[in-house]
Short mmCIF file of C-alpha atoms and ligand atoms in Angstrom, two decimals:
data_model
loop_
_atom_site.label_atom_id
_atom_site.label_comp_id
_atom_site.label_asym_id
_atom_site.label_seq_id
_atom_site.Cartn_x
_atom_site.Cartn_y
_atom_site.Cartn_z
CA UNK A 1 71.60 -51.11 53.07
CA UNK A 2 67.84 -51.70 52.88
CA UNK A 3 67.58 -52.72 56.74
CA UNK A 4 70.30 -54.39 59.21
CA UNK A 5 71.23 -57.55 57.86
CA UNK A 6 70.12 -60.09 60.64
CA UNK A 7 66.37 -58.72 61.85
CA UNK A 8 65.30 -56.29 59.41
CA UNK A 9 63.98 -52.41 59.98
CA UNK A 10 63.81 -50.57 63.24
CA UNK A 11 61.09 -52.60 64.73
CA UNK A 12 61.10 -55.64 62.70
CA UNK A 13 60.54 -58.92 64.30
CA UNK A 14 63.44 -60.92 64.44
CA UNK A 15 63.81 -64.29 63.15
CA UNK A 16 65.40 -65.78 66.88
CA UNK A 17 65.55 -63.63 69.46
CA UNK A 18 65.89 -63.52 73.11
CA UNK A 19 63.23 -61.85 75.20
CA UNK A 20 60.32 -59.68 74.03
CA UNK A 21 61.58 -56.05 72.16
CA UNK A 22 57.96 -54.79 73.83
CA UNK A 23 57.33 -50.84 72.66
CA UNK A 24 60.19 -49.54 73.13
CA UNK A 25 61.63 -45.97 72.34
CA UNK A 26 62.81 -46.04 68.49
CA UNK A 27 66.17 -46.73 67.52
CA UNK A 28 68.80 -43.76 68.30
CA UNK A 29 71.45 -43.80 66.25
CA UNK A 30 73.53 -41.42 67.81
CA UNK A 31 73.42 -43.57 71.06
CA UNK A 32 74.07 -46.81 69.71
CA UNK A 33 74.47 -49.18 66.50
CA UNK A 34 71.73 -51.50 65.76
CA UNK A 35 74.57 -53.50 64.45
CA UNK A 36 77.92 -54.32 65.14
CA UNK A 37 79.82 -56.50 62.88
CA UNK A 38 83.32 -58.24 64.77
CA UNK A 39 86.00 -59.83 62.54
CA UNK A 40 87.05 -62.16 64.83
CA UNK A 41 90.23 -63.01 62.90
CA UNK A 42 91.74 -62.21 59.49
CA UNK A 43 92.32 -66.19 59.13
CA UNK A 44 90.36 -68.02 56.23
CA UNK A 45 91.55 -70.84 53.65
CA UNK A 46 90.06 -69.07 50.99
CA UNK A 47 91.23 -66.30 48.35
CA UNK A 48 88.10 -64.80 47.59
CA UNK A 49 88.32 -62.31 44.44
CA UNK A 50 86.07 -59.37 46.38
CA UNK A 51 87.87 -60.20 49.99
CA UNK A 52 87.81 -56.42 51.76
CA UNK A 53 89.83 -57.80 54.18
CA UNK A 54 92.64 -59.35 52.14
CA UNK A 55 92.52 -62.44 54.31
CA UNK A 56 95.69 -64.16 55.69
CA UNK A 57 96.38 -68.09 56.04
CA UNK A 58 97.24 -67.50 59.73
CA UNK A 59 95.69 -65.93 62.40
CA UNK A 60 97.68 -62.31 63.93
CA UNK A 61 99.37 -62.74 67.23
CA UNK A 62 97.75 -59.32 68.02
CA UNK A 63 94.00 -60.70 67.83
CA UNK A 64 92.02 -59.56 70.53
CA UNK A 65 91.93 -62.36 73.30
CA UNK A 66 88.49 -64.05 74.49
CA UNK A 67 88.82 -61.58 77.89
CA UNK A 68 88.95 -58.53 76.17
CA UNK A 69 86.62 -59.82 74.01
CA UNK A 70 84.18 -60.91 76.59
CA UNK A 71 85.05 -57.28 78.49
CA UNK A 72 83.75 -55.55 75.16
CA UNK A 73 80.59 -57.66 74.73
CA UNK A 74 79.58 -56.80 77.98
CA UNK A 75 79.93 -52.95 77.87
CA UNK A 76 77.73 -54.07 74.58
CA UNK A 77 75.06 -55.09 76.29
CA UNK A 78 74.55 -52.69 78.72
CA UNK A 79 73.54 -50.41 75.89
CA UNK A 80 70.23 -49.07 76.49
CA UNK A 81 67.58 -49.17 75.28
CA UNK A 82 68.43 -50.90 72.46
CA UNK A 83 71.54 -53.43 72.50
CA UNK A 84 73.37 -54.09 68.78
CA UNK A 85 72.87 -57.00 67.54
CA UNK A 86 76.22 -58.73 66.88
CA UNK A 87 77.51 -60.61 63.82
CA UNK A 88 80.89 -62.52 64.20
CA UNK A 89 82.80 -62.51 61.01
CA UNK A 90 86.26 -62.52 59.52
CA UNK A 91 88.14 -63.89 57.86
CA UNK A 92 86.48 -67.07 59.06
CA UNK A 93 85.72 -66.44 62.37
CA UNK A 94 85.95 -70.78 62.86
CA UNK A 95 89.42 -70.13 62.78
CA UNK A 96 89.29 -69.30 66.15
CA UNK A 97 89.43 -72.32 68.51
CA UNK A 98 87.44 -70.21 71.07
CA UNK A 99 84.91 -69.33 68.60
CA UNK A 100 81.97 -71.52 70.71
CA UNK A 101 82.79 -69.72 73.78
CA UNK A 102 82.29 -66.29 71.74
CA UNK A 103 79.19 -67.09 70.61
CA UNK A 104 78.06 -68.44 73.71
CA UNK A 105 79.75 -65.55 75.60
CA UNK A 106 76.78 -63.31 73.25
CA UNK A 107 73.62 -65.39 73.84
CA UNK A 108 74.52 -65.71 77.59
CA UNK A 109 74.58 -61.61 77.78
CA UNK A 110 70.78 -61.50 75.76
CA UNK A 111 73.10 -59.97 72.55
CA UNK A 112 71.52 -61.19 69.04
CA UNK A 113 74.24 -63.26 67.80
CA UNK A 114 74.67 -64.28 64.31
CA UNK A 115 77.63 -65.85 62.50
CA UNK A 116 79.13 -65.10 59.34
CA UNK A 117 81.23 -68.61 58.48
CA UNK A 118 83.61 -69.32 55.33
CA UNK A 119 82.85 -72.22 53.95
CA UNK A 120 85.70 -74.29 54.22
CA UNK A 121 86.27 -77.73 55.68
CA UNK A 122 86.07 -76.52 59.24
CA UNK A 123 82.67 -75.70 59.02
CA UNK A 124 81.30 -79.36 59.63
CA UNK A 125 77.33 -80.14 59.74
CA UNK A 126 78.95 -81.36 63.71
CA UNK A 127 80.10 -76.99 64.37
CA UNK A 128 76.58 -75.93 62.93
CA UNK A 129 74.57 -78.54 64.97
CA UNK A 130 77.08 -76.39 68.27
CA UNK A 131 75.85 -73.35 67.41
CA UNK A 132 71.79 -74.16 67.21
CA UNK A 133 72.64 -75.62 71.05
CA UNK A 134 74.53 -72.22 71.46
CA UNK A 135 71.24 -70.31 71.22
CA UNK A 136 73.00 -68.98 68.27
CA UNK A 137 69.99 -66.60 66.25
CA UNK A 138 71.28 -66.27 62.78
CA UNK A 139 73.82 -68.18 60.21
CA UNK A 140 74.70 -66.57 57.17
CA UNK A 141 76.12 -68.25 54.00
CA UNK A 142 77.59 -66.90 51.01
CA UNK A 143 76.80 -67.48 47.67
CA UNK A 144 77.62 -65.47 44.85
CA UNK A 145 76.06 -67.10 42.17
CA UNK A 146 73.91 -69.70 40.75
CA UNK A 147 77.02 -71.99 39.60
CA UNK A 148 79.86 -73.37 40.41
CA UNK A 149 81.30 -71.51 37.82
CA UNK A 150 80.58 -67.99 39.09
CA UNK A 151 80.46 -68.85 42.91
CA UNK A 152 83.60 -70.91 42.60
CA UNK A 153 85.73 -68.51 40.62
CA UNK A 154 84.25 -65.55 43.05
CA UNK A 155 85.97 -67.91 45.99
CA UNK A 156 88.83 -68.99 44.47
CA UNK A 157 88.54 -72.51 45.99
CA UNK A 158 87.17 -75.53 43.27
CA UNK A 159 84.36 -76.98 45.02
CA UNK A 160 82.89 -74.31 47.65
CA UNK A 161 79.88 -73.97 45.60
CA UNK A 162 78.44 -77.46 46.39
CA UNK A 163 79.96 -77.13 50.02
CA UNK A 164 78.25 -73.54 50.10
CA UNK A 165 74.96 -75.35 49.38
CA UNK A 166 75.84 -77.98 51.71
CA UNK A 167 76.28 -75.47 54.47
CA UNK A 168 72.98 -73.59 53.77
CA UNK A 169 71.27 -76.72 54.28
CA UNK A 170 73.12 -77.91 57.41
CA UNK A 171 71.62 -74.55 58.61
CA UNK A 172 68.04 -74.89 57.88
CA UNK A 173 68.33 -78.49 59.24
CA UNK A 174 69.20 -77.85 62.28
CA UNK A 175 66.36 -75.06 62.74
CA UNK A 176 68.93 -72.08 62.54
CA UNK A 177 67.48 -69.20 60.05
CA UNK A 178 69.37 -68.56 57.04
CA UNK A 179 70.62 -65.81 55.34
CA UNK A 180 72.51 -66.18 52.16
CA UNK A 181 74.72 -63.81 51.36
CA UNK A 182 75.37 -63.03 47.55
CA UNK A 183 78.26 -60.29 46.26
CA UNK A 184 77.15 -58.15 43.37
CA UNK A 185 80.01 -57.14 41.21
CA UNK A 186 80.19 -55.72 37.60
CA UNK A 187 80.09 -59.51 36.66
CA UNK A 188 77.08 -61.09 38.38
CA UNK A 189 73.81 -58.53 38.11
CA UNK A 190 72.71 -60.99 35.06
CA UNK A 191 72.20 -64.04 37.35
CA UNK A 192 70.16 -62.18 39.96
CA UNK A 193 66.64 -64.40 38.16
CA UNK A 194 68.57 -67.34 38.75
CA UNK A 195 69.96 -66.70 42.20
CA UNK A 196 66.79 -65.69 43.89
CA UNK A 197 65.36 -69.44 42.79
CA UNK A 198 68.32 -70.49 44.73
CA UNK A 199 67.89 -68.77 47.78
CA UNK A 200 63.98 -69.70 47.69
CA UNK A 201 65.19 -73.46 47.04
CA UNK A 202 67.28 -73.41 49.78
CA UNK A 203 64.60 -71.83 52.51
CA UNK A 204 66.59 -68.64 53.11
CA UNK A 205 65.44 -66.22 55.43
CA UNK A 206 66.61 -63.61 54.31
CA UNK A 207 69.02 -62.71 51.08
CA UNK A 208 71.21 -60.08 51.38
CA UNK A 209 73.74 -58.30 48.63
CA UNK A 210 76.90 -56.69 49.01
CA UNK A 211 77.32 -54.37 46.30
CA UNK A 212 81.06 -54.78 45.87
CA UNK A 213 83.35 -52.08 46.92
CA UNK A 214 86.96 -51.21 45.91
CA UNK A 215 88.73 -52.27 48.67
CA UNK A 216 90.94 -55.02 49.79
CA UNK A 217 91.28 -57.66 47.20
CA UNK A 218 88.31 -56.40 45.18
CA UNK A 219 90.48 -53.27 44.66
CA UNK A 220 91.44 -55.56 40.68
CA UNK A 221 87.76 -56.14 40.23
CA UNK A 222 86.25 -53.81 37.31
CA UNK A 223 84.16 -50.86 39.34
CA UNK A 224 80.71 -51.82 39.51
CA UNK A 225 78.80 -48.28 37.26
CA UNK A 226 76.10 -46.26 38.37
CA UNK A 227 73.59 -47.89 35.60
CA UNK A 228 74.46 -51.91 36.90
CA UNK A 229 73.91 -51.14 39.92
CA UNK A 230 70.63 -49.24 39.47
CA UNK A 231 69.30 -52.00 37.00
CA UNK A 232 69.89 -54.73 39.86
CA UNK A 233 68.48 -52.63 42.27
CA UNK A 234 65.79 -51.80 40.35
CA UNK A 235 65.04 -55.98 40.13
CA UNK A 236 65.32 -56.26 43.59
CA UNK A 237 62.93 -53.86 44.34
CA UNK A 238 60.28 -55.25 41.72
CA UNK A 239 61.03 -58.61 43.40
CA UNK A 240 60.83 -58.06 46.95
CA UNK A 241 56.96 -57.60 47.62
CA UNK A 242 56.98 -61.59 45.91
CA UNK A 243 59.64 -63.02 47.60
CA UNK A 244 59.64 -65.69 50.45
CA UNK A 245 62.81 -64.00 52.47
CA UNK A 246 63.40 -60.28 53.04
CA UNK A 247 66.07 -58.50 50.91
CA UNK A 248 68.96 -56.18 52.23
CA UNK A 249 71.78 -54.91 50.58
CA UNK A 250 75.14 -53.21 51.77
CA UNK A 251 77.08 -50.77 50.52
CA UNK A 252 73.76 -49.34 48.13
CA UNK A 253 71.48 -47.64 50.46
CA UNK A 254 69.82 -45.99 47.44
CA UNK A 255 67.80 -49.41 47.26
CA UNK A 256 65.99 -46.87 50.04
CA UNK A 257 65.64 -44.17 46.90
CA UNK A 258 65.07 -47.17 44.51
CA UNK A 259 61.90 -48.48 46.24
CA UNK A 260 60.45 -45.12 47.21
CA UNK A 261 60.42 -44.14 43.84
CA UNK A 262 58.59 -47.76 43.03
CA UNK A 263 56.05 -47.40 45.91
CA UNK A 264 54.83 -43.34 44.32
CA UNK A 265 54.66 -40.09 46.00
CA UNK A 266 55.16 -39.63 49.78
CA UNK A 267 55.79 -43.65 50.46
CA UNK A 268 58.40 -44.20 52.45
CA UNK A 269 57.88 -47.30 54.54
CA UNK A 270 61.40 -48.05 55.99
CA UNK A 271 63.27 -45.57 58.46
CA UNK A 272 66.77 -44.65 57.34
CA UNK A 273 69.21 -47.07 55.84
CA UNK A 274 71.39 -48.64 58.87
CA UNK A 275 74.69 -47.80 57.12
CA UNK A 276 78.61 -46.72 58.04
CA UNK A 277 78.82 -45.05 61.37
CA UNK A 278 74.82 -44.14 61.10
CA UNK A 279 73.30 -47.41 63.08
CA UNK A 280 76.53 -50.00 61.87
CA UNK A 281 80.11 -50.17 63.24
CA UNK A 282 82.74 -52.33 62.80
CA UNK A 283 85.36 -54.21 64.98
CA UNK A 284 88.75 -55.25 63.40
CA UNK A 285 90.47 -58.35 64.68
CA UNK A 286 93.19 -55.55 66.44
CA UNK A 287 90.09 -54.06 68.40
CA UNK A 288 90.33 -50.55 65.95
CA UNK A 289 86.61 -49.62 65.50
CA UNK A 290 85.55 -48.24 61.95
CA UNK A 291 82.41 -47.21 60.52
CA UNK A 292 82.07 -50.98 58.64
CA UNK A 293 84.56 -53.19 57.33
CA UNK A 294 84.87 -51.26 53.97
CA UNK A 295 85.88 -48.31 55.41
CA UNK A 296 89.10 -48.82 56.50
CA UNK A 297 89.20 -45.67 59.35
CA UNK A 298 90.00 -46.51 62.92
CA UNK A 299 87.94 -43.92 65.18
CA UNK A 300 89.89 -45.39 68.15
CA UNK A 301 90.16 -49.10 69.77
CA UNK A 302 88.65 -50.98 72.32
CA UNK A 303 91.75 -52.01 74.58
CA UNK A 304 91.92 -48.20 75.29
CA UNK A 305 88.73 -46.88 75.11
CA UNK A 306 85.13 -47.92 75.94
CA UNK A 307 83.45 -48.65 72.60
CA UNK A 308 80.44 -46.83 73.21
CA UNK A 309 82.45 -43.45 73.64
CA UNK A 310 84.12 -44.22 70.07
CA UNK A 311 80.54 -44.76 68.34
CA UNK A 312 79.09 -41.90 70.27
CA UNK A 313 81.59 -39.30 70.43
CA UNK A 314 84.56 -39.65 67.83
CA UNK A 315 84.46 -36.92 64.90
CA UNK A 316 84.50 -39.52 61.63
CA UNK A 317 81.65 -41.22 63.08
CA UNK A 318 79.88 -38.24 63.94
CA UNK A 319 80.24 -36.93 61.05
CA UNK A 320 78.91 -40.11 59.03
CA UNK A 321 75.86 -39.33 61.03
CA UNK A 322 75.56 -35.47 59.89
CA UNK A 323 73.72 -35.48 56.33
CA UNK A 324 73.56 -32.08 56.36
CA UNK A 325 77.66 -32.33 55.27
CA UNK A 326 77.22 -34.94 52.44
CA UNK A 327 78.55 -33.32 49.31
CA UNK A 328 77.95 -33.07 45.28
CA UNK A 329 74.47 -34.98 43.90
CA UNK A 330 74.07 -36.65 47.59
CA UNK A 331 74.40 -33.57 49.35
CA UNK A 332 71.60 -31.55 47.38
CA UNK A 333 69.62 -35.08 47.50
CA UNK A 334 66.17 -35.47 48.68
CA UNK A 335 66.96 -38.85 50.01
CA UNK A 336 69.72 -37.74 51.70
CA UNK A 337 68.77 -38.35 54.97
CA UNK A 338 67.28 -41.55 54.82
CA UNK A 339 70.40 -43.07 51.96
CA UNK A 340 73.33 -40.86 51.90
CA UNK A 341 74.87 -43.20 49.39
CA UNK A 342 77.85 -45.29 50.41
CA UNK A 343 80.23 -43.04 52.10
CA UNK A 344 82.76 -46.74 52.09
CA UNK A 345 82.12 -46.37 48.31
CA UNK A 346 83.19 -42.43 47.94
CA UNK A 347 86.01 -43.27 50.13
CA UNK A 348 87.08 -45.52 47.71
CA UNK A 349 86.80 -43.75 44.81
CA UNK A 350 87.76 -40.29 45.81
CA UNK A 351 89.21 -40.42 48.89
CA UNK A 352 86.74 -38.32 50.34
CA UNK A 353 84.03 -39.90 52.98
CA UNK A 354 81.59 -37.33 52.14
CA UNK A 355 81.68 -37.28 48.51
CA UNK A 356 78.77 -38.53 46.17
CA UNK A 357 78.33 -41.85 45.81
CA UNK A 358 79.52 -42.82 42.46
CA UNK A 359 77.32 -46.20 41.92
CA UNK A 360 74.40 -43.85 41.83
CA UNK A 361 72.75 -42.09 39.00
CA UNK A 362 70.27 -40.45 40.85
CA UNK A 363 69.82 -36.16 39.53
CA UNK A 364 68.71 -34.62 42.52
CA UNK A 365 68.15 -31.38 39.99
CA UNK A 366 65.80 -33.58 37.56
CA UNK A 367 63.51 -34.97 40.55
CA UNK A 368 63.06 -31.35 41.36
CA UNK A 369 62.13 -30.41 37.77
S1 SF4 B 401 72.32 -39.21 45.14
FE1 SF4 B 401 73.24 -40.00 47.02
S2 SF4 B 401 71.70 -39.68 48.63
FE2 SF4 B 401 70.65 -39.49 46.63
S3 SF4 B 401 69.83 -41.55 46.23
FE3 SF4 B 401 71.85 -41.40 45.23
S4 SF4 B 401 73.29 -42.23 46.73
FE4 SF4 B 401 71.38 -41.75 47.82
#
């Protein structure tokens, strides 16, 4: 990804946030992750297409409970200097009747707290208007296209498209910032024109794309290729100096290589993609901790161990941090230490978490020619 999904680059300002960052120290990523991203629950009413998580109608017995939840958050924020900023997700994380205390649980410790909602009948205008009182700093909505045909066959659920838009509104109306999420798969890069008019239309923030991964559910989508996903990122890039919201991606930190290239020679305005295990880990409803949610490898879990000593100290993720041991095109890549490509991706693929990253064309041996 471009930049963390909720504030932006090492040292960005953030759209809500509590106290003043000041000048501190920059971000180490070997101490802590700028972001952490919690599935709450696998629970959600819908059956979307791309869902990583293969999401279940009923919450697990074996979800973590709002104590050990509440223990976690605050060995969170105790990281210094930096704390993570958190982002509650699922599943639908409103399938949690505790959800509100969560939340407020995260403001109340100074954490950055954003929420990552499905949009399903649970999340009323009434919940959103709860979590602007919350102190809550971010609300992100998905949208993956700029119909109800694409966004509602994406979902699986008739009708989430105009409730989708309904949501994104609630947000801005009740003063939260947006951020819209949109999925890229092999089917949607042609809509990208389209889409960005939406997420101007709707006041966005910020607009960030998940380049799909082969995981989950989206393991019977059709692979998104090398040249698609360079082509979109390409857009993106073109776009981005124009647009009124800042644009992130996930799972495609090449949009790092992508805009370098753009800017010339020797520009390279953004510090190294916040990615898998390198600035980003991930929570499971269970408490296992992975590098993000599309990288299905438990480094250890929080009911046994303290969370920080799993980011800092457990091989996978300290090796996700090592670019020196990237292998094939991304290991002889100039870019390699501030992309890397998406080691979720090569797992995917190959099986291997250091492998190249197959949704990039990039010839290291060319650029060197
Ligand atoms: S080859 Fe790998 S490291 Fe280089 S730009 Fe592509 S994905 Fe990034």
């Amino acid at each position: 990804m471009a930049t963390h999904p909720v504030l932006g680059g090492p040292g960005s300002p953030p759209t809500r946030t509590p106290g003043s960052p000041g000048t501190r120290p920059p971000w180490d990523f070997g101490q802590a992750p700028m972001l952490i991203a919690w599935e709450l629950t696998r629970a959600c009413a819908l059956k979307c297409r791309h869902c990583r998580a293969t999401a279940i109608p009923a919450r697990n017995a074996g979800e973590l409970s709002l104590a050990e939840i509440s223990r976690v958050l605050e060995e969170v924020a105790d990281l210094r200097p930096h704390r993570p900023i958190m982002i509650f997700t699922g599943g639908d994380p409103t399938e949690r009747p505790d959800l509100s205390e969560i939340l407020a649980r995260s403001v109340s410790l100074g954490l950055v707290t954003a929420v990552s909602p499905s949009v399903t009948p649970r999340l009323t205008d009434g919940v959103i208007a709860g979590w602007t009182r919350a102190g809550v700093h971010t609300v992100s909505i998905s949208i993956d296209g700029p119909t109800a045909e694409v966004h509602d066959h994406f979902r699986g659920v008739p009708g989430t498209f105009e409730a989708s838009l309904a949501a994104a509104r609630s947000v801005v109306a009740h003063g939260l910032p947006l951020q819209v999420n949109t999925s890229v798969s092999a089917e949607t890069p042609g809509s990208l024109e389209s889409m960005a008019a939406l997420v101007r239309d709707l006041g966005a923030r910020r607009w960030e794309l998940f380049f799909v991964i082969g995981t989950g559910r989206a393991r019977d989508l059709p692979a998104l290729s090398a040249e698609v996903t360079e082509s979109a990122l390409v857009w993106l890039a073109r776009h981005a100096p124009t647009a009124p919201y800042r644009i992130t991606t996930v799972a495609a930190p090449q949009f790092r290589r992508v805009r370098e290239e753009l800017a010339g020679p020797g520009q390279r305005p953004e510090g190294p993609a916040v990615k898998e295990g390198r600035g980003f880990a991930f929570i499971d409803h269970l408490g296992n901790v992975a590098p993000n949610g599309y990288l299905p490898l438990a480094a250890g879990n929080v009911r046994g161990e303290p969370f920080s000593a799993i980011y800092r100290e457990s091989p996978l993720f300290r090796v996700l941090r090592d670019a020196s041991q990237l292998r094939g095109r991304c290991g002889r890549c100039p870019f390699r230490e501030v992309c890397g490509g998406s080691r979720a991706r090569a797992y995917a693929v190959t099986g291997d978490i250091l492998a190249e990253d197959p949704a990039c064309p990039f010839r290291p041996e060319m650029a060197a020619t």
